[in-house]
């Protein structure tokens, strides 16, 4: 092991790891970091994370970054992936949502429950606010955006296309 | 050990359909659809990856995801014929996705109540995602059915094409029945999921100004016993050839 870095505590350093796909938000603010248990005596940490979507390809990158950040501070990390309870955008912090908006991604609204019966088809009428000009006059271009967690929209007022983080 | 075998069928459905949907990347009518079908494929791949290691635990072999996905032969796969069929036109894919995602919504809602912790976790996670897949398929079926004469004709032909492969999803085969009896991973038998699925599909078809096909003259069977149709071997060859050409390779 090379020199141990002490700028941040191991908990802080892991909490601040950016999401590889959306680097303006940390894994803690995104809500995918579920717990960190530090064993100071053994210099071990057990970190539990949960994927945003079942097939999220960022999980391996996040895991190796956690191991790396822990190792730099002299800790061995065990990273556990837990599916249940399932991640929801309601776990995203207000700071995280604001960071997304500043980055040009419309943050997720509250998750609507009630979507359980047979679904009549409708072109969706959700109000999504444009992250650049603040207009509510936006339309969905595509149901699925550059990653599973985002949809693609366009602002009818300033004409900018933008990503929307889907409420799930 | 019906529970493990039952879960293997569910995982194989997800893996094989993920592989088929992935073929749309660079082939869909719009780049947005490349992304959409690629994302749906990724969600399905995630379901399979979560289930395979659990099957390996339950059946005591300790096999991992690569052992199941990359190193089994055709006769060992338990997926239904619906998911292995070759990619047709876009309407055919939407007809298949409509049935499969409507089925998966009911399946994962059911699995969300399993006593087995892993299966419950997969179900609770996946049910949110597959509702979105269903919504996507519904929107396209309505848009194409209630669109131009040509899109209407092709969407109707697509519903007719998929019809013979539907029943197999809802067969109460001996393994499913035994898994439900064992109780930890199986909650509802396949047949009992059908009414709710049928309702969603009929609602969509009617909104799309299309008609439900007449009962087909033949139906697929055998997938859950490892008896597959012609396209399956080609699909596996493409899926597995790198892993089989370089055994044990890591990167």
mmCIF file of C-alpha atoms in Angstrom:
data_model
loop_
_atom_site.group_PDB
_atom_site.id
_atom_site.type_symbol
_atom_site.label_atom_id
_atom_site.label_comp_id
_atom_site.label_asym_id
_atom_site.label_seq_id
_atom_site.Cartn_x
_atom_site.Cartn_y
_atom_site.Cartn_z
ATOM 1 C CA UNK A 1 0.000 0.000 0.000
ATOM 2 C CA UNK A 2 1.229 3.494 -0.791
ATOM 3 C CA UNK A 3 0.827 6.477 1.531
ATOM 4 C CA UNK A 4 -2.538 6.684 3.242
ATOM 5 C CA UNK A 5 -4.541 9.759 2.314
ATOM 6 C CA UNK A 6 -6.260 11.546 5.178
ATOM 7 C CA UNK A 7 -8.020 14.511 3.531
ATOM 8 C CA UNK A 8 -11.457 13.034 4.097
ATOM 9 C CA UNK A 9 -12.742 10.334 6.404
ATOM 10 C CA UNK A 10 -13.452 7.067 4.640
ATOM 11 C CA UNK A 11 -17.188 7.590 5.119
ATOM 12 C CA UNK A 12 -17.056 11.056 3.625
ATOM 13 C CA UNK A 13 -14.869 9.954 0.729
ATOM 14 C CA UNK A 14 -17.239 7.114 -0.198
ATOM 15 C CA UNK A 15 -20.311 9.331 0.200
ATOM 16 C CA UNK A 16 -18.870 11.872 -2.200
ATOM 17 C CA UNK A 17 -18.143 9.417 -5.023
ATOM 18 C CA UNK A 18 -19.867 10.806 -8.114
ATOM 19 C CA UNK A 19 -22.281 8.722 -10.125
ATOM 20 C CA UNK A 20 -20.328 7.616 -13.231
ATOM 21 C CA UNK A 21 -23.217 8.410 -15.596
ATOM 22 C CA UNK A 22 -24.319 11.669 -13.992
ATOM 23 C CA UNK A 23 -21.162 12.978 -12.311
ATOM 24 C CA UNK A 24 -22.781 16.116 -10.852
ATOM 25 C CA UNK A 25 -24.512 14.017 -8.221
ATOM 26 C CA UNK A 26 -22.889 11.848 -5.556
ATOM 27 C CA UNK A 27 -23.945 8.277 -4.882
ATOM 28 C CA UNK A 28 -25.183 9.462 -1.461
ATOM 29 C CA UNK A 29 -27.339 12.249 -2.922
ATOM 30 C CA UNK A 30 -28.645 9.857 -5.572
ATOM 31 C CA UNK A 31 -29.847 7.518 -2.831
ATOM 32 C CA UNK A 32 -28.032 4.432 -4.063
ATOM 33 C CA UNK A 33 -25.595 4.387 -1.137
ATOM 34 C CA UNK A 34 -27.628 2.608 1.534
ATOM 35 C CA UNK A 35 -25.150 2.186 4.392
ATOM 36 C CA UNK A 36 -21.500 2.286 5.384
ATOM 37 C CA UNK A 37 -20.279 0.359 8.409
ATOM 38 C CA UNK A 38 -16.741 1.103 9.538
ATOM 39 C CA UNK A 39 -14.734 -1.319 11.618
ATOM 40 C CA UNK A 40 -11.895 0.904 12.899
ATOM 41 C CA UNK A 41 -10.122 -1.950 14.674
ATOM 42 C CA UNK A 42 -9.835 -4.114 11.567
ATOM 43 C CA UNK A 43 -9.699 -1.238 9.090
ATOM 44 C CA UNK A 44 -12.568 -2.649 7.120
ATOM 45 C CA UNK A 45 -15.683 -1.037 5.710
ATOM 46 C CA UNK A 46 -18.862 -2.746 4.600
ATOM 47 C CA UNK A 47 -20.710 -0.652 2.040
ATOM 48 C CA UNK A 48 -24.209 -1.463 0.798
ATOM 49 C CA UNK A 49 -25.424 -0.043 -2.494
ATOM 50 C CA UNK A 50 -28.573 -0.545 -4.531
ATOM 51 C CA UNK A 51 -28.949 -0.166 -8.302
ATOM 52 C CA UNK A 52 -31.175 2.505 -9.801
ATOM 53 C CA UNK A 53 -32.342 0.001 -12.442
ATOM 54 C CA UNK A 54 -31.918 -3.788 -12.466
ATOM 55 C CA UNK A 55 -29.425 -3.718 -15.296
ATOM 56 C CA UNK A 56 -27.603 -0.537 -14.340
ATOM 57 C CA UNK A 57 -24.116 -0.949 -15.873
ATOM 58 C CA UNK A 58 -22.653 1.672 -13.523
ATOM 59 C CA UNK A 59 -22.726 -0.667 -10.525
ATOM 60 C CA UNK A 60 -19.387 -2.265 -11.328
ATOM 61 C CA UNK A 61 -17.702 1.112 -11.799
ATOM 62 C CA UNK A 62 -19.178 2.348 -8.516
ATOM 63 C CA UNK A 63 -18.057 -0.785 -6.695
ATOM 64 C CA UNK A 64 -14.483 -0.497 -7.896
ATOM 65 C CA UNK A 65 -14.415 3.211 -7.018
ATOM 66 C CA UNK A 66 -15.584 2.440 -3.470
ATOM 67 C CA UNK A 67 -12.856 -0.172 -3.099
ATOM 68 C CA UNK A 68 -10.319 2.329 -4.456
ATOM 69 C CA UNK A 69 -11.361 5.209 -2.181
ATOM 70 C CA UNK A 70 -11.372 2.928 0.863
ATOM 71 C CA UNK A 71 -8.002 1.452 -0.026
ATOM 72 C CA UNK A 72 -6.419 4.900 -0.373
ATOM 73 C CA UNK A 73 -7.408 5.578 3.211
ATOM 74 C CA UNK A 74 -6.131 2.258 4.506
ATOM 75 C CA UNK A 75 -9.409 0.331 4.593
ATOM 76 C CA UNK A 76 -10.441 -2.887 2.897
ATOM 77 C CA UNK A 77 -13.961 -2.567 1.519
ATOM 78 C CA UNK A 78 -16.652 -5.193 1.086
ATOM 79 C CA UNK A 79 -19.318 -3.899 -1.262
ATOM 80 C CA UNK A 80 -22.735 -5.530 -1.071
ATOM 81 C CA UNK A 81 -25.501 -4.995 -3.598
ATOM 82 C CA UNK A 82 -29.026 -5.082 -2.259
ATOM 83 C CA UNK A 83 -32.156 -5.017 -4.431
ATOM 84 C CA UNK A 84 -34.753 -4.763 -1.685
ATOM 85 C CA UNK A 85 -36.230 -2.329 -0.808
ATOM 86 C CA UNK A 86 -36.138 -1.172 -4.399
ATOM 87 C CA UNK A 87 -34.529 2.176 -5.117
ATOM 88 C CA UNK A 88 -36.869 5.064 -5.695
ATOM 89 C CA UNK A 89 -36.154 8.591 -6.887
ATOM 90 C CA UNK A 90 -37.856 9.709 -3.655
ATOM 91 C CA UNK A 91 -34.551 8.808 -1.958
ATOM 92 C CA UNK A 92 -32.738 11.491 -3.909
ATOM 93 C CA UNK A 93 -31.740 14.442 -1.715
ATOM 94 C CA UNK A 94 -32.904 17.996 -2.386
ATOM 95 C CA UNK A 95 -29.259 18.979 -2.939
ATOM 96 C CA UNK A 96 -28.986 16.202 -5.503
ATOM 97 C CA UNK A 97 -32.119 17.341 -7.338
ATOM 98 C CA UNK A 98 -30.859 20.917 -7.430
ATOM 99 C CA UNK A 99 -27.493 19.744 -8.774
ATOM 100 C CA UNK A 100 -29.268 17.855 -11.558
ATOM 101 C CA UNK A 101 -31.311 20.931 -12.486
ATOM 102 C CA UNK A 102 -28.201 23.120 -12.634
ATOM 103 C CA UNK A 103 -26.585 20.505 -14.863
ATOM 104 C CA UNK A 104 -29.522 20.689 -17.294
ATOM 105 C CA UNK A 105 -31.386 17.545 -16.221
ATOM 106 C CA UNK A 106 -34.966 17.983 -14.992
ATOM 107 C CA UNK A 107 -35.055 16.309 -11.558
ATOM 108 C CA UNK A 108 -37.669 13.632 -10.835
ATOM 109 C CA UNK A 109 -41.006 14.676 -9.357
ATOM 110 C CA UNK A 110 -42.608 12.673 -6.563
ATOM 111 C CA UNK A 111 -43.409 9.067 -7.433
ATOM 112 C CA UNK A 112 -47.079 8.622 -8.206
ATOM 113 C CA UNK A 113 -48.460 5.412 -6.785
ATOM 114 C CA UNK A 114 -51.928 4.503 -8.024
ATOM 115 C CA UNK A 115 -50.380 3.058 -11.253
ATOM 116 C CA UNK A 116 -51.414 -0.468 -10.369
ATOM 117 C CA UNK A 117 -54.565 -1.387 -12.279
ATOM 118 C CA UNK A 118 -54.738 -2.085 -15.997
ATOM 119 C CA UNK A 119 -53.394 0.963 -17.679
ATOM 120 C CA UNK A 120 -55.379 2.822 -20.261
ATOM 121 C CA UNK A 121 -53.052 4.323 -22.789
ATOM 122 C CA UNK A 122 -52.565 8.027 -22.609
ATOM 123 C CA UNK A 123 -50.081 10.454 -23.932
ATOM 124 C CA UNK A 124 -48.656 11.607 -20.662
ATOM 125 C CA UNK A 125 -49.681 14.966 -19.242
ATOM 126 C CA UNK A 126 -47.127 15.246 -16.447
ATOM 127 C CA UNK A 127 -45.773 18.749 -15.956
ATOM 128 C CA UNK A 128 -42.002 18.792 -16.297
ATOM 129 C CA UNK A 129 -40.213 22.091 -15.947
ATOM 130 C CA UNK A 130 -37.464 23.046 -18.373
ATOM 131 C CA UNK A 131 -34.166 23.132 -16.451
ATOM 132 C CA UNK A 132 -32.792 25.984 -18.555
ATOM 133 C CA UNK A 133 -35.644 28.510 -18.845
ATOM 134 C CA UNK A 134 -38.108 27.318 -16.213
ATOM 135 C CA UNK A 135 -41.066 26.976 -18.578
ATOM 136 C CA UNK A 136 -43.629 24.262 -17.865
ATOM 137 C CA UNK A 137 -44.419 23.979 -21.567
ATOM 138 C CA UNK A 138 -42.355 20.878 -22.387
ATOM 139 C CA UNK A 139 -43.068 17.679 -24.313
ATOM 140 C CA UNK A 140 -41.610 14.188 -24.239
ATOM 141 C CA UNK A 141 -39.552 13.282 -27.297
ATOM 142 C CA UNK A 142 -38.576 9.799 -26.221
ATOM 143 C CA UNK A 143 -39.599 7.539 -23.377
ATOM 144 C CA UNK A 144 -36.043 6.361 -22.830
ATOM 145 C CA UNK A 145 -33.041 8.679 -22.888
ATOM 146 C CA UNK A 146 -29.294 8.198 -22.840
ATOM 147 C CA UNK A 147 -29.547 5.951 -19.766
ATOM 148 C CA UNK A 148 -32.327 3.796 -18.364
ATOM 149 C CA UNK A 149 -33.078 6.378 -15.667
ATOM 150 C CA UNK A 150 -33.775 9.272 -18.033
ATOM 151 C CA UNK A 151 -36.326 10.312 -20.670
ATOM 152 C CA UNK A 152 -35.748 12.866 -23.397
ATOM 153 C CA UNK A 153 -37.841 16.046 -23.569
ATOM 154 C CA UNK A 154 -37.966 19.356 -25.400
ATOM 155 C CA UNK A 155 -38.903 22.790 -24.104
ATOM 156 C CA UNK A 156 -41.543 24.417 -26.326
ATOM 157 C CA UNK A 157 -40.637 27.817 -24.965
ATOM 158 C CA UNK A 158 -36.832 28.003 -25.382
ATOM 159 C CA UNK A 159 -36.688 24.981 -27.774
ATOM 160 C CA UNK A 160 -33.856 23.328 -25.830
ATOM 161 C CA UNK A 161 -33.895 19.534 -25.642
ATOM 162 C CA UNK A 162 -33.123 18.153 -22.190
ATOM 163 C CA UNK A 163 -33.009 14.950 -20.145
ATOM 164 C CA UNK A 164 -35.591 14.231 -17.491
ATOM 165 C CA UNK A 165 -34.725 11.982 -14.564
ATOM 166 C CA UNK A 166 -37.752 9.685 -14.449
ATOM 167 C CA UNK A 167 -39.669 9.318 -11.206
ATOM 168 C CA UNK A 168 -39.674 5.630 -10.333
ATOM 169 C CA UNK B 1 -36.024 -28.690 -6.514
ATOM 170 C CA UNK B 2 -38.808 -27.282 -8.659
ATOM 171 C CA UNK B 3 -38.207 -23.779 -7.309
ATOM 172 C CA UNK B 4 -34.757 -23.504 -8.875
ATOM 173 C CA UNK B 5 -35.949 -24.921 -12.201
ATOM 174 C CA UNK B 6 -38.933 -22.593 -12.236
ATOM 175 C CA UNK B 7 -36.718 -19.541 -11.611
ATOM 176 C CA UNK B 8 -34.337 -20.706 -14.314
ATOM 177 C CA UNK B 9 -37.191 -20.480 -16.832
ATOM 178 C CA UNK B 10 -37.965 -16.920 -15.749
ATOM 179 C CA UNK B 11 -34.302 -15.945 -15.950
ATOM 180 C CA UNK B 12 -33.954 -17.542 -19.391
ATOM 181 C CA UNK B 13 -37.011 -15.658 -20.684
ATOM 182 C CA UNK B 14 -35.380 -12.414 -19.570
ATOM 183 C CA UNK B 15 -31.917 -13.232 -20.959
ATOM 184 C CA UNK B 16 -33.089 -14.447 -24.353
ATOM 185 C CA UNK B 17 -35.484 -11.562 -24.862
ATOM 186 C CA UNK B 18 -32.729 -9.137 -23.818
ATOM 187 C CA UNK B 19 -30.550 -10.640 -26.541
ATOM 188 C CA UNK B 20 -33.295 -10.271 -29.166
ATOM 189 C CA UNK B 21 -34.138 -6.705 -28.155
ATOM 190 C CA UNK B 22 -30.481 -5.770 -28.212
ATOM 191 C CA UNK B 23 -30.454 -6.547 -31.943
ATOM 192 C CA UNK B 24 -32.580 -3.451 -32.508
ATOM 193 C CA UNK B 25 -29.691 -1.172 -31.657
ATOM 194 C CA UNK B 26 -28.729 0.470 -34.974
ATOM 195 C CA UNK B 27 -31.753 -1.251 -36.598
ATOM 196 C CA UNK B 28 -34.764 0.553 -35.098
ATOM 197 C CA UNK B 29 -36.764 3.046 -37.181
ATOM 198 C CA UNK B 30 -35.513 5.954 -35.046
ATOM 199 C CA UNK B 31 -32.408 6.450 -32.947
ATOM 200 C CA UNK B 32 -34.688 7.036 -29.942
ATOM 201 C CA UNK B 33 -36.010 3.505 -30.414
ATOM 202 C CA UNK B 34 -32.479 2.107 -30.535
ATOM 203 C CA UNK B 35 -32.068 3.624 -27.086
ATOM 204 C CA UNK B 36 -35.472 2.593 -25.801
ATOM 205 C CA UNK B 37 -35.204 -1.061 -26.813
ATOM 206 C CA UNK B 38 -31.591 -1.163 -25.648
ATOM 207 C CA UNK B 39 -32.684 0.157 -22.248
ATOM 208 C CA UNK B 40 -35.500 -2.359 -21.989
ATOM 209 C CA UNK B 41 -33.023 -5.112 -22.887
ATOM 210 C CA UNK B 42 -30.724 -3.892 -20.125
ATOM 211 C CA UNK B 43 -33.500 -4.072 -17.529
ATOM 212 C CA UNK B 44 -34.232 -7.654 -18.610
ATOM 213 C CA UNK B 45 -30.563 -8.547 -18.486
ATOM 214 C CA UNK B 46 -30.525 -7.188 -14.933
ATOM 215 C CA UNK B 47 -33.386 -9.505 -13.982
ATOM 216 C CA UNK B 48 -31.517 -12.490 -15.413
ATOM 217 C CA UNK B 49 -28.242 -11.539 -13.714
ATOM 218 C CA UNK B 50 -29.965 -11.272 -10.335
ATOM 219 C CA UNK B 51 -31.754 -14.604 -10.733
ATOM 220 C CA UNK B 52 -29.012 -16.873 -12.151
ATOM 221 C CA UNK B 53 -26.692 -16.920 -9.105
ATOM 222 C CA UNK B 54 -29.711 -17.553 -6.911
ATOM 223 C CA UNK B 55 -30.675 -20.535 -9.055
ATOM 224 C CA UNK B 56 -27.121 -21.787 -8.545
ATOM 225 C CA UNK B 57 -27.561 -21.475 -4.781
ATOM 226 C CA UNK B 58 -30.950 -23.138 -4.707
ATOM 227 C CA UNK B 59 -29.936 -26.089 -6.881
ATOM 228 C CA UNK B 60 -26.741 -26.561 -4.910
ATOM 229 C CA UNK B 61 -24.427 -26.399 -7.921
ATOM 230 C CA UNK B 62 -23.050 -22.960 -7.042
ATOM 231 C CA UNK B 63 -23.124 -21.964 -10.723
ATOM 232 C CA UNK B 64 -22.825 -18.262 -11.462
ATOM 233 C CA UNK B 65 -24.377 -16.015 -14.080
ATOM 234 C CA UNK B 66 -21.815 -16.818 -16.785
ATOM 235 C CA UNK B 67 -22.185 -20.556 -16.252
ATOM 236 C CA UNK B 68 -25.889 -20.248 -16.913
ATOM 237 C CA UNK B 69 -25.837 -17.695 -19.711
ATOM 238 C CA UNK B 70 -22.712 -18.683 -21.606
ATOM 239 C CA UNK B 71 -22.011 -22.359 -20.956
ATOM 240 C CA UNK B 72 -25.316 -24.180 -21.243
ATOM 241 C CA UNK B 73 -26.539 -25.879 -24.397
ATOM 242 C CA UNK B 74 -29.838 -25.264 -26.136
ATOM 243 C CA UNK B 75 -31.650 -28.171 -24.487
ATOM 244 C CA UNK B 76 -30.793 -26.758 -21.069
ATOM 245 C CA UNK B 77 -32.539 -23.416 -21.671
ATOM 246 C CA UNK B 78 -36.091 -23.165 -20.350
ATOM 247 C CA UNK B 79 -37.337 -20.002 -22.091
ATOM 248 C CA UNK B 80 -40.610 -19.862 -23.998
ATOM 249 C CA UNK B 81 -40.550 -19.773 -27.795
ATOM 250 C CA UNK B 82 -41.987 -16.246 -27.864
ATOM 251 C CA UNK B 83 -38.717 -14.635 -26.825
ATOM 252 C CA UNK B 84 -36.411 -16.602 -29.131
ATOM 253 C CA UNK B 85 -38.253 -15.810 -32.388
ATOM 254 C CA UNK B 86 -36.279 -13.804 -34.905
ATOM 255 C CA UNK B 87 -36.655 -10.084 -35.059
ATOM 256 C CA UNK B 88 -39.429 -9.196 -37.490
ATOM 257 C CA UNK B 89 -40.619 -5.712 -38.353
ATOM 258 C CA UNK B 90 -41.097 -3.032 -35.708
ATOM 259 C CA UNK B 91 -44.823 -3.751 -35.342
ATOM 260 C CA UNK B 92 -44.035 -7.405 -34.615
ATOM 261 C CA UNK B 93 -41.618 -6.322 -31.899
ATOM 262 C CA UNK B 94 -44.245 -4.068 -30.330
ATOM 263 C CA UNK B 95 -46.811 -6.893 -30.413
ATOM 264 C CA UNK B 96 -44.315 -9.210 -28.692
ATOM 265 C CA UNK B 97 -43.307 -6.518 -26.189
ATOM 266 C CA UNK B 98 -46.959 -5.769 -25.412
ATOM 267 C CA UNK B 99 -47.661 -9.382 -24.442
ATOM 268 C CA UNK B 100 -44.349 -9.986 -22.724
ATOM 269 C CA UNK B 101 -44.324 -6.796 -20.664
ATOM 270 C CA UNK B 102 -48.010 -7.121 -19.715
ATOM 271 C CA UNK B 103 -47.151 -10.660 -18.564
ATOM 272 C CA UNK B 104 -44.063 -9.464 -16.686
ATOM 273 C CA UNK B 105 -46.027 -6.777 -14.839
ATOM 274 C CA UNK B 106 -48.292 -9.474 -13.382
ATOM 275 C CA UNK B 107 -45.395 -11.889 -12.855
ATOM 276 C CA UNK B 108 -43.239 -9.435 -10.917
ATOM 277 C CA UNK B 109 -46.173 -8.110 -8.946
ATOM 278 C CA UNK B 110 -46.724 -11.716 -7.927
ATOM 279 C CA UNK B 111 -43.033 -12.350 -7.164
ATOM 280 C CA UNK B 112 -43.016 -9.191 -4.988
ATOM 281 C CA UNK B 113 -44.942 -11.271 -2.479
ATOM 282 C CA UNK B 114 -42.559 -14.257 -2.474
ATOM 283 C CA UNK B 115 -41.147 -15.406 0.842
ATOM 284 C CA UNK B 116 -37.725 -15.962 -0.765
ATOM 285 C CA UNK B 117 -35.828 -12.723 -0.143
ATOM 286 C CA UNK B 118 -33.918 -12.608 -3.428
ATOM 287 C CA UNK B 119 -36.976 -13.336 -5.542
ATOM 288 C CA UNK B 120 -39.005 -10.757 -3.635
ATOM 289 C CA UNK B 121 -36.260 -8.191 -4.219
ATOM 290 C CA UNK B 122 -36.129 -8.919 -7.948
ATOM 291 C CA UNK B 123 -39.915 -8.693 -8.178
ATOM 292 C CA UNK B 124 -40.187 -5.408 -6.308
ATOM 293 C CA UNK B 125 -37.419 -3.877 -8.352
ATOM 294 C CA UNK B 126 -38.560 -5.173 -11.722
ATOM 295 C CA UNK B 127 -42.247 -4.377 -11.384
ATOM 296 C CA UNK B 128 -41.523 -0.657 -11.562
ATOM 297 C CA UNK B 129 -39.407 -1.105 -14.676
ATOM 298 C CA UNK B 130 -41.667 -3.431 -16.603
ATOM 299 C CA UNK B 131 -44.632 -1.073 -16.132
ATOM 300 C CA UNK B 132 -42.583 1.359 -18.112
ATOM 301 C CA UNK B 133 -41.869 -1.254 -20.789
ATOM 302 C CA UNK B 134 -45.587 -1.954 -21.010
ATOM 303 C CA UNK B 135 -46.398 1.732 -21.306
ATOM 304 C CA UNK B 136 -43.895 2.019 -24.138
ATOM 305 C CA UNK B 137 -45.377 -0.935 -26.031
ATOM 306 C CA UNK B 138 -48.931 0.312 -25.483
ATOM 307 C CA UNK B 139 -48.141 3.739 -26.848
ATOM 308 C CA UNK B 140 -46.637 2.259 -30.006
ATOM 309 C CA UNK B 141 -49.412 -0.269 -30.556
ATOM 310 C CA UNK B 142 -51.992 2.516 -30.317
ATOM 311 C CA UNK B 143 -49.974 4.868 -32.496
ATOM 312 C CA UNK B 144 -49.480 2.270 -35.214
ATOM 313 C CA UNK B 145 -52.935 0.702 -34.974
ATOM 314 C CA UNK B 146 -54.710 4.035 -34.965
ATOM 315 C CA UNK B 147 -52.324 5.503 -37.519
ATOM 316 C CA UNK B 148 -52.225 5.175 -41.308
ATOM 317 C CA UNK B 149 -53.817 2.379 -43.311
ATOM 318 C CA UNK B 150 -50.401 0.790 -43.769
ATOM 319 C CA UNK B 151 -49.383 1.004 -40.090
ATOM 320 C CA UNK B 152 -52.811 -0.336 -39.083
ATOM 321 C CA UNK B 153 -52.485 -3.270 -41.465
ATOM 322 C CA UNK B 154 -49.002 -4.142 -40.259
ATOM 323 C CA UNK B 155 -49.861 -3.791 -36.566
ATOM 324 C CA UNK B 156 -52.811 -6.132 -37.054
ATOM 325 C CA UNK B 157 -50.592 -8.607 -38.914
ATOM 326 C CA UNK B 158 -48.134 -8.375 -36.015
ATOM 327 C CA UNK B 159 -50.794 -9.279 -33.453
ATOM 328 C CA UNK B 160 -51.730 -12.260 -35.624
ATOM 329 C CA UNK B 161 -48.077 -13.274 -35.876
ATOM 330 C CA UNK B 162 -47.483 -13.269 -32.124
ATOM 331 C CA UNK B 163 -50.727 -15.079 -31.189
ATOM 332 C CA UNK B 164 -49.454 -18.693 -31.462
ATOM 333 C CA UNK B 165 -46.630 -17.960 -29.002
ATOM 334 C CA UNK B 166 -48.773 -16.445 -26.236
ATOM 335 C CA UNK B 167 -50.321 -19.525 -24.592
ATOM 336 C CA UNK B 168 -46.944 -20.967 -23.648
ATOM 337 C CA UNK B 169 -46.361 -18.091 -21.184
ATOM 338 C CA UNK B 170 -49.383 -19.194 -19.214
ATOM 339 C CA UNK B 171 -48.962 -22.964 -19.188
ATOM 340 C CA UNK B 172 -49.200 -24.534 -15.781
ATOM 341 C CA UNK B 173 -46.367 -26.963 -16.483
ATOM 342 C CA UNK B 174 -45.431 -29.451 -13.747
ATOM 343 C CA UNK B 175 -42.413 -27.413 -12.639
ATOM 344 C CA UNK B 176 -44.396 -24.192 -12.126
ATOM 345 C CA UNK B 177 -47.122 -26.030 -10.279
ATOM 346 C CA UNK B 178 -44.586 -27.735 -8.028
ATOM 347 C CA UNK B 179 -42.776 -24.434 -7.400
ATOM 348 C CA UNK B 180 -46.015 -22.800 -6.308
ATOM 349 C CA UNK B 181 -46.601 -25.778 -4.030
ATOM 350 C CA UNK B 182 -43.099 -25.453 -2.542
ATOM 351 C CA UNK B 183 -44.133 -21.887 -1.891
ATOM 352 C CA UNK B 184 -40.919 -19.910 -1.411
ATOM 353 C CA UNK B 185 -40.388 -18.549 -4.932
ATOM 354 C CA UNK B 186 -43.590 -19.408 -6.794
ATOM 355 C CA UNK B 187 -46.588 -17.395 -5.701
ATOM 356 C CA UNK B 188 -49.165 -17.587 -8.481
ATOM 357 C CA UNK B 189 -49.258 -20.242 -11.192
ATOM 358 C CA UNK B 190 -48.729 -19.000 -14.765
ATOM 359 C CA UNK B 191 -52.344 -19.700 -15.742
ATOM 360 C CA UNK B 192 -53.656 -17.596 -12.887
ATOM 361 C CA UNK B 193 -51.763 -14.561 -14.221
ATOM 362 C CA UNK B 194 -53.527 -14.718 -17.560
ATOM 363 C CA UNK B 195 -56.853 -12.904 -16.964
ATOM 364 C CA UNK B 196 -55.183 -9.670 -15.848
ATOM 365 C CA UNK B 197 -52.671 -9.806 -18.718
ATOM 366 C CA UNK B 198 -55.366 -10.582 -21.253
ATOM 367 C CA UNK B 199 -57.391 -7.639 -19.997
ATOM 368 C CA UNK B 200 -54.534 -5.173 -20.463
ATOM 369 C CA UNK B 201 -53.773 -6.457 -23.961
ATOM 370 C CA UNK B 202 -57.428 -6.387 -25.034
ATOM 371 C CA UNK B 203 -57.822 -2.853 -23.717
ATOM 372 C CA UNK B 204 -54.804 -1.702 -25.686
ATOM 373 C CA UNK B 205 -55.837 -3.529 -28.848
ATOM 374 C CA UNK B 206 -59.290 -2.000 -28.735
ATOM 375 C CA UNK B 207 -57.904 1.484 -28.132
ATOM 376 C CA UNK B 208 -55.636 0.921 -31.138
ATOM 377 C CA UNK B 209 -58.728 0.205 -33.296
ATOM 378 C CA UNK B 210 -57.365 -3.311 -33.868
ATOM 379 C CA UNK B 211 -58.998 -6.662 -33.240
ATOM 380 C CA UNK B 212 -57.838 -9.594 -31.137
ATOM 381 C CA UNK B 213 -56.807 -12.443 -33.456
ATOM 382 C CA UNK B 214 -58.948 -15.561 -33.688
ATOM 383 C CA UNK B 215 -57.586 -18.494 -31.694
ATOM 384 C CA UNK B 216 -54.547 -19.601 -33.702
ATOM 385 C CA UNK B 217 -54.539 -22.920 -35.556
ATOM 386 C CA UNK B 218 -51.366 -24.035 -33.777
ATOM 387 C CA UNK B 219 -49.457 -22.999 -30.696
ATOM 388 C CA UNK B 220 -45.873 -23.195 -29.531
ATOM 389 C CA UNK B 221 -44.906 -25.587 -26.772
ATOM 390 C CA UNK B 222 -41.837 -27.229 -25.322
ATOM 391 C CA UNK B 223 -39.685 -24.261 -24.326
ATOM 392 C CA UNK B 224 -39.948 -25.035 -20.610
ATOM 393 C CA UNK B 225 -38.696 -28.574 -21.396
ATOM 394 C CA UNK B 226 -35.758 -27.323 -23.422
ATOM 395 C CA UNK B 227 -37.327 -28.039 -26.803
ATOM 396 C CA UNK B 228 -36.734 -24.939 -28.893
ATOM 397 C CA UNK B 229 -37.478 -23.619 -32.352
ATOM 398 C CA UNK B 230 -34.979 -23.138 -35.163
ATOM 399 C CA UNK B 231 -33.862 -19.558 -34.295
ATOM 400 C CA UNK B 232 -32.682 -20.533 -30.792
ATOM 401 C CA UNK B 233 -29.466 -22.236 -31.871
ATOM 402 C CA UNK B 234 -28.392 -19.262 -33.958
ATOM 403 C CA UNK B 235 -29.176 -16.905 -31.109
ATOM 404 C CA UNK B 236 -27.090 -18.938 -28.659
ATOM 405 C CA UNK B 237 -24.216 -19.160 -31.125
ATOM 406 C CA UNK B 238 -24.052 -15.397 -31.274
ATOM 407 C CA UNK B 239 -24.595 -14.937 -27.540
ATOM 408 C CA UNK B 240 -22.047 -17.525 -26.426
ATOM 409 C CA UNK B 241 -19.329 -17.658 -29.021
ATOM 410 C CA UNK B 242 -16.875 -15.255 -27.374
ATOM 411 C CA UNK B 243 -17.218 -16.852 -23.951
ATOM 412 C CA UNK B 244 -16.802 -20.310 -25.486
ATOM 413 C CA UNK B 245 -13.889 -19.301 -27.715
ATOM 414 C CA UNK B 246 -11.936 -17.912 -24.759
ATOM 415 C CA UNK B 247 -12.803 -20.119 -21.783
ATOM 416 C CA UNK B 248 -12.160 -18.461 -18.454
ATOM 417 C CA UNK B 249 -11.039 -15.166 -19.990
ATOM 418 C CA UNK B 250 -11.284 -12.116 -17.741
ATOM 419 C CA UNK B 251 -10.757 -8.462 -18.456
#
